[in-house]
């Protein structure tokens, strides 16, 4: 049994250090990428307060395809360069979006979403997936969240 706990008042750098340890423990030695993405999506959904969608889109034949997630059913395929996820995948750069309504081409999978953080997962110089976090609160994510999720993306590059 896994029972990770993340007190709400924990400073973000400590929170992400512990999240990374939990993600490492969940995925170490497991070669199945889908199983690892599923457990990480669940971990993110449990650990991150004020989120309504946490999960993965995978790069498949030049477009993003829905992967394991925690949240409401979502759009399945996202072309590169489209929306927040497609922009992160095409540019290889994390997208920190305090207000999705101002992001050109944002794809509204859930009308409640107000802010978003999307980090690419890169292996051998290629984007292989993105980690997508959505929140119903405006400006839910900041640069500390970005640093933490980018560190998670680095850890997962060889595990998904
Ligand atoms: N909002 C995303 C699409 C994915 S859903 O949020 C799960 C986007 O614009 O890329």
CSV table of N, CA, C and O in Angstrom, one decimal, residues 36 47 55 69 90 94 109 113 135-136:
chain,number,residue,atom,x,y,z
A,36,UNK,N,3.2,3.6,-15.0
A,36,UNK,CA,3.8,4.7,-14.3
A,36,UNK,C,3.1,6.0,-14.4
A,36,UNK,O,2.9,6.8,-13.5
A,47,UNK,N,-2.2,15.0,-4.4
A,47,UNK,CA,-1.3,15.8,-3.7
A,47,UNK,C,-1.5,17.3,-4.0
A,47,UNK,O,-1.3,18.1,-3.1
A,55,UNK,N,-2.7,15.2,-15.5
A,55,UNK,CA,-2.4,14.0,-16.3
A,55,UNK,C,-1.4,14.2,-17.4
A,55,UNK,O,-0.7,15.2,-17.5
A,69,UNK,N,-4.8,10.0,-16.6
A,69,UNK,CA,-5.1,11.3,-16.0
A,69,UNK,C,-6.1,11.1,-14.8
A,69,UNK,O,-6.6,10.0,-14.6
A,90,UNK,N,5.2,21.6,-28.9
A,90,UNK,CA,5.8,22.1,-30.1
A,90,UNK,C,7.1,22.9,-29.8
A,90,UNK,O,8.1,22.7,-30.4
A,94,UNK,N,8.0,24.9,-21.0
A,94,UNK,CA,6.8,24.9,-20.1
A,94,UNK,C,5.9,26.1,-20.3
A,94,UNK,O,6.4,27.2,-20.6
A,109,UNK,N,-11.4,21.9,-22.2
A,109,UNK,CA,-11.9,20.5,-22.0
A,109,UNK,C,-12.9,20.6,-20.8
A,109,UNK,O,-13.9,19.8,-20.8
A,113,UNK,N,-12.0,25.3,-15.8
A,113,UNK,CA,-10.5,25.5,-15.7
A,113,UNK,C,-10.3,27.0,-15.9
A,113,UNK,O,-10.7,27.6,-16.9
A,135,UNK,N,-6.4,24.0,-13.1
A,135,UNK,CA,-7.0,24.5,-11.8
A,135,UNK,C,-8.3,25.3,-12.1
A,135,UNK,O,-8.3,26.1,-13.0
A,136,UNK,N,-9.3,25.2,-11.2
A,136,UNK,CA,-10.4,26.1,-11.3
A,136,UNK,C,-10.1,27.5,-10.8
A,136,UNK,O,-11.0,28.4,-10.9
